PDB file of C-alpha atoms and ligand atoms in Angstrom:
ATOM      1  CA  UNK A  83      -8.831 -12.103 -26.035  1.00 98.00           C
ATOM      2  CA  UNK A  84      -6.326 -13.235 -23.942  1.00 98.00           C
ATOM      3  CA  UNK A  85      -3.489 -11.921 -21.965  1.00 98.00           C
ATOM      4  CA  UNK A  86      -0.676 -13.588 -19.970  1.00 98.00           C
ATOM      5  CA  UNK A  87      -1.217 -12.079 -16.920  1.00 98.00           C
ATOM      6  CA  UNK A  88       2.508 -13.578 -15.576  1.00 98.00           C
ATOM      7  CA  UNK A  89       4.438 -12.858 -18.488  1.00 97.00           C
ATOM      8  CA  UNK A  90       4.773  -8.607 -19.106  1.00 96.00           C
ATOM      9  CA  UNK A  91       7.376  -8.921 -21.593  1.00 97.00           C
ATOM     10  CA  UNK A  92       4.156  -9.999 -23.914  1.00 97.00           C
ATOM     11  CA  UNK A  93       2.352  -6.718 -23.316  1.00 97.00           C
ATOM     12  CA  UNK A  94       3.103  -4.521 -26.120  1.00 96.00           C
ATOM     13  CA  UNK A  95       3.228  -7.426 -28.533  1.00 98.00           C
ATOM     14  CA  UNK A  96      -0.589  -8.824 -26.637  1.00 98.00           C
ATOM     15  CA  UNK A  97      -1.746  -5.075 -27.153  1.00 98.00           C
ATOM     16  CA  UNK A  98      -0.858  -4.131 -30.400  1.00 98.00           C
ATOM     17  CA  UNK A  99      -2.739  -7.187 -31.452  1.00 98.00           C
ATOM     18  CA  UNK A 100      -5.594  -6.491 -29.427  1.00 98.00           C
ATOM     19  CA  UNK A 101      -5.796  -2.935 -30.993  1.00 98.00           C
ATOM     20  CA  UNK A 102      -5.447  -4.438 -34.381  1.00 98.00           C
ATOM     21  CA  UNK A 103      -8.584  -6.446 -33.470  1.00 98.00           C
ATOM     22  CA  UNK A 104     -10.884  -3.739 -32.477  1.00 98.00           C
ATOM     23  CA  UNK A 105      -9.900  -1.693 -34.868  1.00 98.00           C
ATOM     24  CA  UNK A 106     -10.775  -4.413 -37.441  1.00 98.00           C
ATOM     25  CA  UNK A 107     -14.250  -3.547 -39.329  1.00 98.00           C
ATOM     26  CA  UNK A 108     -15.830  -7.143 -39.071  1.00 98.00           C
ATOM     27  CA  UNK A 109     -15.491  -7.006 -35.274  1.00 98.00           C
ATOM     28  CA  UNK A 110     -16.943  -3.676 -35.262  1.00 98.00           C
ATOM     29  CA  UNK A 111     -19.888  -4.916 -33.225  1.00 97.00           C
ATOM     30  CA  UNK A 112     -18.418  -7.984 -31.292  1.00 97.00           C
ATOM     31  CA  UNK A 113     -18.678  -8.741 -27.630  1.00 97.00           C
ATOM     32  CA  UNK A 114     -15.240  -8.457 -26.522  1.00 98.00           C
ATOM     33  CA  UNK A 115     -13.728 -10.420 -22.911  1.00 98.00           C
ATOM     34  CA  UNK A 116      -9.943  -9.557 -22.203  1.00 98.00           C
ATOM     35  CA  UNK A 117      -9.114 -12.660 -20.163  1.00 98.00           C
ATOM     36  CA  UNK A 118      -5.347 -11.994 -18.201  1.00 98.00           C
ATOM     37  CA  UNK A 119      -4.480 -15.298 -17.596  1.00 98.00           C
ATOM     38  CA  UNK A 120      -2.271 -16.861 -15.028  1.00 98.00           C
ATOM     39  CA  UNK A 121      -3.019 -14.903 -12.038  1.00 98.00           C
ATOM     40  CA  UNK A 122      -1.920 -18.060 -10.191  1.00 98.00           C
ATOM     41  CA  UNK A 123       1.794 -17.409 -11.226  1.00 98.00           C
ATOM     42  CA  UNK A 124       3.919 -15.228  -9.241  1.00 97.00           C
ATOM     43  CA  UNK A 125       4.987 -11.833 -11.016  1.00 97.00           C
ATOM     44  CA  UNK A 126       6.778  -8.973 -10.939  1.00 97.00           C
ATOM     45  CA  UNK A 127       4.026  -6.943 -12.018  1.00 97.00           C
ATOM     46  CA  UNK A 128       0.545  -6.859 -10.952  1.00 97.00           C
ATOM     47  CA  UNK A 129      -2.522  -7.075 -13.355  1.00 97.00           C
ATOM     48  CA  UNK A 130      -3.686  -3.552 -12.101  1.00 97.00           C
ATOM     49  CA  UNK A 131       0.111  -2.242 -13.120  1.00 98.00           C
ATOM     50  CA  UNK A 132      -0.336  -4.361 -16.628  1.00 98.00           C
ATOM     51  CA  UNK A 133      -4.006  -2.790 -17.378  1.00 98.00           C
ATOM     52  CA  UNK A 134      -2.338   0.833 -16.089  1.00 98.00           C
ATOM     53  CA  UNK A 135       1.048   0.146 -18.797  1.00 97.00           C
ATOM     54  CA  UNK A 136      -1.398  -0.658 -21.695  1.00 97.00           C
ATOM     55  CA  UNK A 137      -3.677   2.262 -20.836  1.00 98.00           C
ATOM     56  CA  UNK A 138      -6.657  -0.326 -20.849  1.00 98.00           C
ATOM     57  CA  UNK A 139      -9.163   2.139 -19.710  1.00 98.00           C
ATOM     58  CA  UNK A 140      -8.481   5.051 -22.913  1.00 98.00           C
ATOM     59  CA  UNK A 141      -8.364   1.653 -24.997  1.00 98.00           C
ATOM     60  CA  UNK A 142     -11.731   0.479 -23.760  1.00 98.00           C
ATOM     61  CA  UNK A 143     -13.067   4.200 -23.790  1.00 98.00           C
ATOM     62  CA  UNK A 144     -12.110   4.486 -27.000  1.00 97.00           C
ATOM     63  CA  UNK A 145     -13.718   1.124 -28.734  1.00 98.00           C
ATOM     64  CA  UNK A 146     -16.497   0.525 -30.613  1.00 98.00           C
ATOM     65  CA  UNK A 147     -16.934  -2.944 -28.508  1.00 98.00           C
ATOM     66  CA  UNK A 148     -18.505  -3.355 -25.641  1.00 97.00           C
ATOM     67  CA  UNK A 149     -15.138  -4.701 -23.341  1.00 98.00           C
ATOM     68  CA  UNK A 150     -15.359  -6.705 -20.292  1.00 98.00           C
ATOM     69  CA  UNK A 151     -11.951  -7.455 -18.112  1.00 98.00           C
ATOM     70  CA  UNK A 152     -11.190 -10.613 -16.310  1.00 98.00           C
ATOM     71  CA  UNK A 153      -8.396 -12.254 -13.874  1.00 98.00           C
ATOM     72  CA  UNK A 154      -8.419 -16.156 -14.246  1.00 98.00           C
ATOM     73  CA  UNK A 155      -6.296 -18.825 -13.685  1.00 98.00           C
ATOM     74  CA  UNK A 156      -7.465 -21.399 -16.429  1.00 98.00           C
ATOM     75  CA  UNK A 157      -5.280 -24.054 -14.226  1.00 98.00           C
ATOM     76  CA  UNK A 158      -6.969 -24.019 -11.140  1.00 98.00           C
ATOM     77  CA  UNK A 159     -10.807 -22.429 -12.731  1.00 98.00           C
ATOM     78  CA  UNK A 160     -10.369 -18.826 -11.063  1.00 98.00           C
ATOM     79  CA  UNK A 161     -13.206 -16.721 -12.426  1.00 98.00           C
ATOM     80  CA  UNK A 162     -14.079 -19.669 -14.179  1.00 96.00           C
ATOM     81  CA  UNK A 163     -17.617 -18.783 -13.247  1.00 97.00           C
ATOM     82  CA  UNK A 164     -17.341 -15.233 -14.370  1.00 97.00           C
ATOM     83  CA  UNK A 165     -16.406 -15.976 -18.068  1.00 98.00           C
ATOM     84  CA  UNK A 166     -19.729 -18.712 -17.966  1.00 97.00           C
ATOM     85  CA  UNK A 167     -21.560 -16.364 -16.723  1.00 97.00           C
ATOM     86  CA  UNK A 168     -20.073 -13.277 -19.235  1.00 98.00           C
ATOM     87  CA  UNK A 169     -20.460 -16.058 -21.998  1.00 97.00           C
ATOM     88  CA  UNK A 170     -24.137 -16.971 -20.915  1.00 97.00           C
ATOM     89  CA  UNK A 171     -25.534 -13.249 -20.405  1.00 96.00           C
ATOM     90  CA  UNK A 172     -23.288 -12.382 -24.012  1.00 95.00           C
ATOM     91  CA  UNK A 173     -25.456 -14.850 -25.955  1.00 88.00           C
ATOM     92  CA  UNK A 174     -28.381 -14.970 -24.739  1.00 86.00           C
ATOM     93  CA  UNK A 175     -31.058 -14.914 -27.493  1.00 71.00           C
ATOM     94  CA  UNK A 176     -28.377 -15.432 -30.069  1.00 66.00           C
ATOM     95  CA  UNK A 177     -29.805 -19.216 -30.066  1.00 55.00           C
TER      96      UNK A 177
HETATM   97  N1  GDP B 196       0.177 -21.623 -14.179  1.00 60.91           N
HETATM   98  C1  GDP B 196      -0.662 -21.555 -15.196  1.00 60.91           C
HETATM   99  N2  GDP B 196      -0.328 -22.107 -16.362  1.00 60.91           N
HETATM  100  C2  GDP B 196      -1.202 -22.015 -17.377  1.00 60.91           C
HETATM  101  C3  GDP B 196      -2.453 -21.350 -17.246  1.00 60.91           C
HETATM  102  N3  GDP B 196      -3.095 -21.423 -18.436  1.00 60.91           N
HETATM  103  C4  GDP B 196      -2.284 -22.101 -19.257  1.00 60.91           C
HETATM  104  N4  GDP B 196      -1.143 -22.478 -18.643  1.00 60.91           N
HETATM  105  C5  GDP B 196      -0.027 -23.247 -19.178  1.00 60.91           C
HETATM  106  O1  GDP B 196       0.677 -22.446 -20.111  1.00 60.91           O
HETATM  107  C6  GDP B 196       1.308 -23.303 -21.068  1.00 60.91           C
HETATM  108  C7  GDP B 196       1.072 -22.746 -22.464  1.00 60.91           C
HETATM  109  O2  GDP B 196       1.753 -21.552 -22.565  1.00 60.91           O
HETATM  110  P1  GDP B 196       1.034 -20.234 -22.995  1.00 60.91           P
HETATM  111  O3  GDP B 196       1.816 -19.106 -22.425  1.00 60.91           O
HETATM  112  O4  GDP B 196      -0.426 -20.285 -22.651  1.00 60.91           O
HETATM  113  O5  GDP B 196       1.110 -20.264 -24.584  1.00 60.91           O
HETATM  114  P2  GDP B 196       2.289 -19.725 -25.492  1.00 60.91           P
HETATM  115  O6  GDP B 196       2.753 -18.426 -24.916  1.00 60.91           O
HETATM  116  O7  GDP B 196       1.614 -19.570 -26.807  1.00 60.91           O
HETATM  117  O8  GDP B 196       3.339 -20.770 -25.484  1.00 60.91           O
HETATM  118  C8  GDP B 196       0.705 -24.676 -20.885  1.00 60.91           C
HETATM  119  O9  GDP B 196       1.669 -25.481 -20.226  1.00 60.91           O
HETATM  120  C9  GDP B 196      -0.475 -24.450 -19.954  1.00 60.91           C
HETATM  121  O10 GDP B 196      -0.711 -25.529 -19.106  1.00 60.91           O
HETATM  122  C10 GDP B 196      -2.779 -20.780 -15.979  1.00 60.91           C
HETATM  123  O11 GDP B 196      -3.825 -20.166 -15.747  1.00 60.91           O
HETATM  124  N5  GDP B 196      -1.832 -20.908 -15.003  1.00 60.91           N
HETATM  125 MG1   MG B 197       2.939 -17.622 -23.201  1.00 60.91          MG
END
């Protein structure tokens, strides 16, 4: 799921709709990667503000999933290597 990390107008509209996913019964038992995008891009708000406005922790205390967080920049490939390596460890075995 992803977030635009430079753009916090978006947030209750990007959170509503993520609740409305984890809340939905076929996704009961998916992986689930919250990707705020854009970190590259100046802001007004910080990512650590965003996650604190959306309550991020109760949400991910409170889901079925099993949530990870992360900060890229799909532009210039920052934490690039952390959604691989989320992607690789997620699947593993699942052929
Ligand atoms: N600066 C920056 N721009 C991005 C990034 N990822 C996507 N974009 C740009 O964002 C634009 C798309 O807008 P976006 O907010 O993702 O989608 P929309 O809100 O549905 O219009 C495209 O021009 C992308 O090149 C990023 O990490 N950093
Ligand atoms: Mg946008």
């Amino acid at each position: 799921f992803m977030m635009d990390a430079s753009d916090p107008t978006q947030l209750s509209a990007s959170c509503v709709q993520l609740l409305g996913l984890l809340s939905a019964e076929q996704l009961a038992k998916a992986s689930v990667l919250i990707l705020f995008n854009k970190i590259d891009l100046p802001c007004y708000m910080s990512t650590e503000e965003m996650k604190s406005l959306i309550r991020l922790p109760d949400i991910i205390a409170c889901a079925k999933q099993d949530i990870t967080t992360a900060e890229i920049s799909a532009r210039k490939g920052t934490g690039l290597a952390g959604v691989l390596g989320w992607l690789q460890a997620t699947h593993r075995g699942n052929g």
